[in-house]
mmCIF file of C-alpha atoms in Angstrom:
data_model
loop_
_atom_site.group_PDB
_atom_site.id
_atom_site.type_symbol
_atom_site.label_atom_id
_atom_site.label_comp_id
_atom_site.label_asym_id
_atom_site.label_seq_id
_atom_site.Cartn_x
_atom_site.Cartn_y
_atom_site.Cartn_z
ATOM 1 C CA UNK A 1338 75.184 -90.691 -151.100
ATOM 2 C CA UNK A 1339 72.548 -89.566 -153.953
ATOM 3 C CA UNK A 1340 72.910 -85.783 -154.654
ATOM 4 C CA UNK A 1341 68.903 -84.697 -152.382
ATOM 5 C CA UNK A 1342 70.849 -85.946 -149.669
ATOM 6 C CA UNK A 1343 72.580 -83.264 -148.820
ATOM 7 C CA UNK A 1344 70.337 -80.896 -149.551
ATOM 8 C CA UNK A 1345 68.526 -82.491 -147.322
ATOM 9 C CA UNK A 1346 71.014 -82.294 -145.144
ATOM 10 C CA UNK A 1347 72.314 -77.501 -145.339
ATOM 11 C CA UNK A 1348 68.271 -76.935 -145.869
ATOM 12 C CA UNK A 1349 66.771 -78.695 -143.601
ATOM 13 C CA UNK A 1350 68.209 -77.100 -139.973
ATOM 14 C CA UNK A 1351 68.293 -73.586 -141.068
ATOM 15 C CA UNK A 1352 64.523 -73.646 -142.078
ATOM 16 C CA UNK A 1353 63.952 -75.637 -138.190
ATOM 17 C CA UNK A 1354 65.873 -72.958 -136.595
ATOM 18 C CA UNK A 1355 63.720 -70.386 -138.912
ATOM 19 C CA UNK A 1356 60.069 -71.714 -137.414
ATOM 20 C CA UNK A 1357 61.390 -72.332 -134.094
ATOM 21 C CA UNK A 1358 62.810 -68.787 -133.793
ATOM 22 C CA UNK A 1359 59.221 -67.440 -135.195
ATOM 23 C CA UNK A 1360 57.344 -69.323 -132.854
ATOM 24 C CA UNK A 1361 59.480 -68.716 -129.556
ATOM 25 C CA UNK A 1362 59.387 -65.105 -130.231
ATOM 26 C CA UNK A 1363 55.743 -65.290 -130.842
ATOM 27 C CA UNK A 1364 56.005 -66.995 -127.323
ATOM 28 C CA UNK A 1365 57.774 -64.097 -126.099
ATOM 29 C CA UNK A 1366 55.845 -61.531 -128.039
ATOM 30 C CA UNK A 1367 53.166 -63.652 -125.192
ATOM 31 C CA UNK A 1368 54.815 -62.545 -122.254
ATOM 32 C CA UNK A 1369 56.569 -59.949 -122.701
ATOM 33 C CA UNK A 1370 52.994 -57.879 -123.826
ATOM 34 C CA UNK A 1371 54.792 -56.892 -127.183
ATOM 35 C CA UNK A 1372 52.951 -56.222 -130.309
ATOM 36 C CA UNK A 1373 55.596 -56.314 -132.236
ATOM 37 C CA UNK A 1374 57.503 -59.726 -131.466
ATOM 38 C CA UNK A 1375 59.504 -60.273 -134.611
ATOM 39 C CA UNK A 1376 60.911 -57.136 -134.254
ATOM 40 C CA UNK A 1377 64.779 -56.275 -134.568
ATOM 41 C CA UNK A 1378 65.396 -54.777 -131.235
ATOM 42 C CA UNK A 1379 66.901 -58.230 -129.014
ATOM 43 C CA UNK A 1380 65.318 -58.374 -125.520
ATOM 44 C CA UNK A 1381 67.058 -61.103 -122.731
ATOM 45 C CA UNK A 1382 63.852 -63.592 -124.207
ATOM 46 C CA UNK A 1383 64.352 -62.980 -127.724
ATOM 47 C CA UNK A 1384 68.485 -63.568 -127.040
ATOM 48 C CA UNK A 1385 67.822 -66.601 -125.599
ATOM 49 C CA UNK A 1386 65.799 -67.851 -128.403
ATOM 50 C CA UNK A 1387 67.140 -66.983 -130.959
ATOM 51 C CA UNK A 1388 71.062 -69.149 -129.042
ATOM 52 C CA UNK A 1389 68.838 -71.285 -128.103
ATOM 53 C CA UNK A 1390 66.826 -72.208 -132.198
ATOM 54 C CA UNK A 1391 70.415 -72.440 -133.418
ATOM 55 C CA UNK A 1392 71.439 -74.864 -130.810
ATOM 56 C CA UNK A 1393 68.580 -77.181 -131.730
ATOM 57 C CA UNK A 1394 69.167 -76.848 -135.909
ATOM 58 C CA UNK A 1395 73.383 -77.796 -134.874
ATOM 59 C CA UNK A 1396 72.636 -80.733 -133.409
ATOM 60 C CA UNK A 1397 69.597 -81.087 -136.039
ATOM 61 C CA UNK A 1398 72.408 -81.053 -138.801
ATOM 62 C CA UNK A 1399 75.030 -83.612 -137.169
ATOM 63 C CA UNK A 1400 72.036 -86.076 -136.716
ATOM 64 C CA UNK A 1401 70.466 -85.455 -140.441
ATOM 65 C CA UNK A 1402 74.527 -86.169 -142.045
ATOM 66 C CA UNK A 1403 74.866 -88.767 -139.485
ATOM 67 C CA UNK A 1404 71.303 -90.849 -140.749
ATOM 68 C CA UNK A 1405 71.975 -89.858 -144.501
ATOM 69 C CA UNK A 1406 75.692 -91.081 -144.548
ATOM 70 C CA UNK A 1407 75.488 -93.841 -142.875
ATOM 71 C CA UNK A 1408 78.607 -92.141 -140.253
ATOM 72 C CA UNK A 1409 79.486 -92.363 -137.317
ATOM 73 C CA UNK A 1410 78.811 -88.550 -136.040
ATOM 74 C CA UNK A 1411 81.463 -88.534 -133.799
ATOM 75 C CA UNK A 1412 83.287 -88.185 -137.824
ATOM 76 C CA UNK A 1413 81.557 -84.820 -138.006
ATOM 77 C CA UNK A 1414 82.806 -83.141 -134.811
ATOM 78 C CA UNK A 1415 87.016 -84.475 -135.305
ATOM 79 C CA UNK A 1416 88.044 -86.740 -137.318
ATOM 80 C CA UNK A 1417 90.310 -88.731 -137.574
ATOM 81 C CA UNK A 1418 91.566 -87.886 -133.831
ATOM 82 C CA UNK A 1419 89.539 -87.886 -130.887
ATOM 83 C CA UNK A 1420 87.485 -84.224 -129.555
ATOM 84 C CA UNK A 1421 89.955 -82.657 -127.708
ATOM 85 C CA UNK A 1422 88.962 -79.756 -125.396
ATOM 86 C CA UNK A 1423 92.749 -78.708 -125.179
ATOM 87 C CA UNK A 1424 92.649 -77.581 -128.203
ATOM 88 C CA UNK A 1425 89.206 -76.009 -127.707
ATOM 89 C CA UNK A 1426 90.533 -74.097 -124.983
ATOM 90 C CA UNK A 1427 93.564 -73.247 -126.505
ATOM 91 C CA UNK A 1428 92.077 -71.785 -129.493
ATOM 92 C CA UNK A 1429 89.526 -69.617 -127.358
ATOM 93 C CA UNK A 1430 92.017 -67.627 -125.752
ATOM 94 C CA UNK A 1431 94.493 -67.302 -129.165
ATOM 95 C CA UNK A 1432 90.853 -66.334 -130.485
ATOM 96 C CA UNK A 1433 89.554 -63.681 -127.578
ATOM 97 C CA UNK A 1434 93.354 -61.270 -127.782
ATOM 98 C CA UNK A 1435 92.802 -62.102 -131.580
ATOM 99 C CA UNK A 1436 89.244 -61.120 -131.626
ATOM 100 C CA UNK A 1437 89.784 -58.175 -129.032
ATOM 101 C CA UNK A 1438 92.398 -56.600 -130.955
ATOM 102 C CA UNK A 1439 89.832 -56.105 -133.735
ATOM 103 C CA UNK A 1440 86.469 -54.760 -131.662
ATOM 104 C CA UNK A 1441 89.262 -52.128 -130.013
ATOM 105 C CA UNK A 1442 91.139 -51.492 -134.071
ATOM 106 C CA UNK A 1443 87.179 -50.618 -135.294
ATOM 107 C CA UNK A 1444 86.595 -48.440 -131.592
ATOM 108 C CA UNK A 1445 89.301 -46.073 -132.013
ATOM 109 C CA UNK A 1446 89.807 -46.195 -135.904
ATOM 110 C CA UNK A 1447 85.571 -45.762 -136.877
ATOM 111 C CA UNK A 1448 83.546 -45.962 -133.373
ATOM 112 C CA UNK A 1449 80.678 -44.839 -135.449
ATOM 113 C CA UNK A 1450 80.484 -48.437 -137.516
ATOM 114 C CA UNK A 1451 79.083 -50.657 -134.388
ATOM 115 C CA UNK A 1452 75.814 -48.114 -133.834
ATOM 116 C CA UNK A 1453 77.286 -47.864 -130.114
ATOM 117 C CA UNK A 1454 75.262 -45.662 -128.254
ATOM 118 C CA UNK A 1455 76.772 -44.564 -124.602
ATOM 119 C CA UNK A 1456 77.778 -47.182 -121.838
ATOM 120 C CA UNK A 1457 75.217 -47.782 -119.872
ATOM 121 C CA UNK A 1458 74.275 -51.016 -117.160
ATOM 122 C CA UNK A 1459 70.852 -51.289 -116.581
ATOM 123 C CA UNK A 1460 68.685 -54.732 -115.600
ATOM 124 C CA UNK A 1461 68.460 -54.863 -119.002
ATOM 125 C CA UNK A 1462 71.697 -54.942 -120.122
ATOM 126 C CA UNK A 1463 73.049 -57.511 -116.677
ATOM 127 C CA UNK A 1464 70.353 -59.622 -117.990
ATOM 128 C CA UNK A 1465 71.169 -59.678 -121.568
ATOM 129 C CA UNK A 1466 75.081 -60.208 -120.090
ATOM 130 C CA UNK A 1467 74.217 -63.127 -118.827
ATOM 131 C CA UNK A 1468 72.157 -65.310 -121.558
ATOM 132 C CA UNK A 1469 75.292 -63.825 -123.842
ATOM 133 C CA UNK A 1470 78.252 -66.016 -121.587
ATOM 134 C CA UNK A 1471 75.985 -69.329 -120.016
ATOM 135 C CA UNK A 1472 73.461 -69.883 -123.738
ATOM 136 C CA UNK A 1473 75.811 -67.786 -126.524
ATOM 137 C CA UNK A 1474 78.631 -70.491 -127.165
ATOM 138 C CA UNK A 1475 75.636 -73.301 -127.671
ATOM 139 C CA UNK A 1476 74.196 -70.830 -130.557
ATOM 140 C CA UNK A 1477 77.701 -70.418 -131.291
ATOM 141 C CA UNK A 1478 78.835 -73.895 -131.929
ATOM 142 C CA UNK A 1479 75.272 -74.238 -133.256
ATOM 143 C CA UNK A 1480 76.031 -72.927 -136.263
ATOM 144 C CA UNK A 1481 79.692 -74.031 -136.663
ATOM 145 C CA UNK A 1482 77.629 -78.165 -136.942
ATOM 146 C CA UNK A 1483 75.390 -76.731 -138.985
ATOM 147 C CA UNK A 1484 78.388 -74.833 -141.596
ATOM 148 C CA UNK A 1485 81.584 -76.987 -140.793
ATOM 149 C CA UNK A 1486 80.764 -80.030 -139.102
ATOM 150 C CA UNK A 1487 76.988 -81.221 -141.555
ATOM 151 C CA UNK A 1488 76.691 -78.637 -144.658
ATOM 152 C CA UNK A 1489 80.021 -78.092 -145.470
ATOM 153 C CA UNK A 1490 80.776 -81.985 -145.944
ATOM 154 C CA UNK A 1491 77.677 -82.672 -147.294
ATOM 155 C CA UNK A 1492 78.081 -80.007 -150.381
ATOM 156 C CA UNK A 1493 81.674 -81.442 -150.843
ATOM 157 C CA UNK A 1494 79.801 -85.744 -151.121
ATOM 158 C CA UNK A 1495 79.002 -84.263 -154.600
ATOM 159 C CA UNK A 1496 82.383 -83.852 -155.738
ATOM 160 C CA UNK A 1497 85.220 -87.094 -156.207
ATOM 161 C CA UNK A 1498 88.347 -85.254 -156.178
ATOM 162 C CA UNK A 1499 89.572 -83.815 -153.215
ATOM 163 C CA UNK A 1500 90.544 -80.724 -153.638
ATOM 164 C CA UNK A 1501 87.715 -79.562 -156.173
ATOM 165 C CA UNK A 1502 85.157 -81.229 -153.177
ATOM 166 C CA UNK A 1503 86.451 -79.258 -150.481
ATOM 167 C CA UNK A 1504 86.811 -76.422 -152.372
ATOM 168 C CA UNK A 1505 82.959 -76.580 -153.055
ATOM 169 C CA UNK A 1506 82.332 -77.301 -149.465
ATOM 170 C CA UNK A 1507 83.628 -74.117 -148.596
ATOM 171 C CA UNK A 1508 82.041 -72.253 -150.967
ATOM 172 C CA UNK A 1509 78.460 -73.812 -150.511
ATOM 173 C CA UNK A 1510 78.673 -73.742 -146.937
ATOM 174 C CA UNK A 1511 79.982 -69.626 -146.344
ATOM 175 C CA UNK A 1512 77.405 -68.659 -148.746
ATOM 176 C CA UNK A 1513 74.053 -70.760 -146.958
ATOM 177 C CA UNK A 1514 76.003 -69.577 -143.699
ATOM 178 C CA UNK A 1515 75.730 -65.849 -145.131
ATOM 179 C CA UNK A 1516 71.702 -66.141 -146.785
ATOM 180 C CA UNK A 1517 70.784 -67.152 -143.600
ATOM 181 C CA UNK A 1518 72.174 -64.533 -141.899
ATOM 182 C CA UNK A 1519 69.633 -62.565 -143.406
ATOM 183 C CA UNK A 1520 71.908 -59.566 -144.397
ATOM 184 C CA UNK A 1521 70.567 -57.190 -147.208
ATOM 185 C CA UNK A 1522 74.127 -55.300 -146.884
ATOM 186 C CA UNK A 1523 77.421 -56.142 -149.314
ATOM 187 C CA UNK A 1524 79.696 -55.078 -147.147
ATOM 188 C CA UNK A 1525 77.708 -57.478 -143.696
ATOM 189 C CA UNK A 1526 76.951 -60.498 -146.129
ATOM 190 C CA UNK A 1527 80.334 -60.412 -148.131
ATOM 191 C CA UNK A 1528 81.705 -60.478 -144.055
ATOM 192 C CA UNK A 1529 79.638 -63.248 -143.598
ATOM 193 C CA UNK A 1530 80.346 -64.804 -146.621
ATOM 194 C CA UNK A 1531 83.931 -64.701 -144.960
ATOM 195 C CA UNK A 1532 83.917 -66.295 -142.295
ATOM 196 C CA UNK A 1533 81.673 -68.612 -143.299
ATOM 197 C CA UNK A 1534 85.251 -69.284 -145.683
ATOM 198 C CA UNK A 1535 87.573 -68.818 -142.827
ATOM 199 C CA UNK A 1536 85.800 -70.719 -140.178
ATOM 200 C CA UNK A 1537 85.962 -73.758 -142.476
ATOM 201 C CA UNK A 1538 89.290 -73.456 -143.592
ATOM 202 C CA UNK A 1539 90.602 -73.759 -139.779
ATOM 203 C CA UNK A 1540 88.055 -77.137 -139.239
ATOM 204 C CA UNK A 1541 90.018 -78.432 -143.195
ATOM 205 C CA UNK A 1542 93.608 -77.065 -141.288
ATOM 206 C CA UNK A 1543 92.821 -78.566 -137.550
ATOM 207 C CA UNK A 1544 90.314 -81.511 -138.768
ATOM 208 C CA UNK A 1545 88.079 -80.432 -136.855
ATOM 209 C CA UNK A 1546 85.792 -78.930 -135.042
ATOM 210 C CA UNK A 1547 87.558 -76.738 -132.357
ATOM 211 C CA UNK A 1548 89.328 -73.972 -133.529
ATOM 212 C CA UNK A 1549 86.080 -72.702 -135.471
ATOM 213 C CA UNK A 1550 83.727 -73.216 -133.039
ATOM 214 C CA UNK A 1551 86.492 -71.623 -130.693
ATOM 215 C CA UNK A 1552 86.760 -68.298 -132.854
ATOM 216 C CA UNK A 1553 83.173 -67.877 -133.064
ATOM 217 C CA UNK A 1554 82.005 -68.238 -128.925
ATOM 218 C CA UNK A 1555 84.876 -65.335 -129.051
ATOM 219 C CA UNK A 1556 83.208 -63.771 -131.564
ATOM 220 C CA UNK A 1557 79.867 -63.660 -130.716
ATOM 221 C CA UNK A 1558 80.497 -63.487 -126.665
ATOM 222 C CA UNK A 1559 83.150 -60.669 -127.165
ATOM 223 C CA UNK A 1560 81.204 -58.314 -129.769
ATOM 224 C CA UNK A 1561 77.648 -58.920 -127.934
ATOM 225 C CA UNK A 1562 78.873 -57.568 -124.677
ATOM 226 C CA UNK A 1563 80.517 -55.257 -125.933
ATOM 227 C CA UNK A 1564 77.628 -54.578 -128.106
ATOM 228 C CA UNK A 1565 76.296 -53.951 -124.763
ATOM 229 C CA UNK A 1566 77.066 -52.268 -122.523
ATOM 230 C CA UNK A 1567 77.739 -49.864 -125.381
ATOM 231 C CA UNK A 1568 73.346 -49.761 -126.013
ATOM 232 C CA UNK A 1569 72.963 -47.132 -123.151
ATOM 233 C CA UNK A 1570 71.317 -49.772 -120.865
ATOM 234 C CA UNK A 1571 68.812 -50.441 -123.411
ATOM 235 C CA UNK A 1572 68.729 -53.516 -125.896
ATOM 236 C CA UNK A 1573 70.472 -53.229 -128.538
ATOM 237 C CA UNK A 1574 68.873 -53.748 -132.500
ATOM 238 C CA UNK A 1575 70.581 -56.184 -134.753
ATOM 239 C CA UNK A 1576 70.020 -53.995 -138.007
ATOM 240 C CA UNK A 1577 71.596 -56.088 -140.902
ATOM 241 C CA UNK A 1578 69.795 -53.714 -143.575
ATOM 242 C CA UNK A 1579 71.205 -52.000 -146.480
ATOM 243 C CA UNK A 1580 74.115 -49.363 -145.749
ATOM 244 C CA UNK A 1581 74.307 -51.558 -142.432
ATOM 245 C CA UNK A 1582 77.802 -52.392 -143.329
ATOM 246 C CA UNK A 1583 81.048 -50.460 -144.216
ATOM 247 C CA UNK A 1584 84.434 -51.041 -144.973
ATOM 248 C CA UNK A 1585 85.641 -50.877 -141.047
ATOM 249 C CA UNK A 1586 84.579 -54.583 -141.304
ATOM 250 C CA UNK A 1587 88.528 -55.280 -143.563
ATOM 251 C CA UNK A 1588 89.401 -55.165 -140.186
ATOM 252 C CA UNK A 1589 87.166 -58.472 -138.580
ATOM 253 C CA UNK A 1590 88.505 -59.493 -142.381
ATOM 254 C CA UNK A 1591 91.986 -59.442 -141.009
ATOM 255 C CA UNK A 1592 91.214 -60.938 -138.261
ATOM 256 C CA UNK A 1593 89.239 -63.553 -139.900
ATOM 257 C CA UNK A 1594 92.498 -64.610 -142.060
ATOM 258 C CA UNK A 1595 94.940 -63.719 -139.103
ATOM 259 C CA UNK A 1596 92.992 -66.689 -136.753
ATOM 260 C CA UNK A 1597 93.111 -69.318 -140.339
ATOM 261 C CA UNK A 1598 97.344 -68.419 -140.030
ATOM 262 C CA UNK A 1599 97.355 -68.930 -136.285
ATOM 263 C CA UNK A 1600 95.074 -72.427 -136.250
ATOM 264 C CA UNK A 1601 97.495 -73.115 -139.481
ATOM 265 C CA UNK A 1602 100.794 -72.398 -137.143
ATOM 266 C CA UNK A 1603 99.835 -74.412 -134.631
ATOM 267 C CA UNK A 1604 98.527 -77.204 -136.207
ATOM 268 C CA UNK A 1605 102.040 -77.653 -138.032
ATOM 269 C CA UNK A 1606 103.245 -77.285 -135.449
ATOM 270 C CA UNK A 1607 101.502 -79.652 -133.370
ATOM 271 C CA UNK A 1608 102.483 -82.105 -136.213
ATOM 272 C CA UNK A 1609 105.667 -81.973 -136.739
ATOM 273 C CA UNK A 1610 106.468 -82.608 -132.841
ATOM 274 C CA UNK A 1611 104.044 -85.321 -132.852
#
């Protein structure tokens, strides 16, 4: 594959996602009568716009890599084995337990860190929760397709030797993942980079995206659910500015690493059994 083709796979889907989000935000602004449709607060319709735009970009990334590299798109989802829905379900259950424990620890030792205000349920709360359940899995899967199924192997193609290629793929895809999240806070940027590395390792170890998709889905659904319930009935703000993160993110880093270990142990056991 020519050197410039990986750049197309890495950059174009992210740009399409950004443009699509801005366009959908403008539509939402008209529907909601908002004077500032690009404000950071997540209303239900803006949340839906984000989820759908990311899911669309994920599909685009897979199609671009399949086209430029002349490979079947299914091989970018899992290879050499076929996609395994049971594996996805098992990893989803394990990820939910690990992340639930991590969020619980954060609530105990650093309750002010997530920016929670008070528990409250309104029609806004219910609308966001419904959208979370129905479309956040699309958004999480879209990011995994963009960065683990497409950007990682695309960047790895710049290097011939296998292990250095995997290292390059992990670094490039993880940094791209962190950049796309748009945080200027060192703690948050670092956390997104670590999340990218850990989900990349899950994909490499398991030879598929079931584990990283399961972890990403569980992470986003649980975090959004808790943030919504603790927003006192309002739409919660999405703050990724400087000083919005702190050392409490190390708890979630430990959860990420724990999931990598869990995937490694399960995959080693599965190979030994087979």
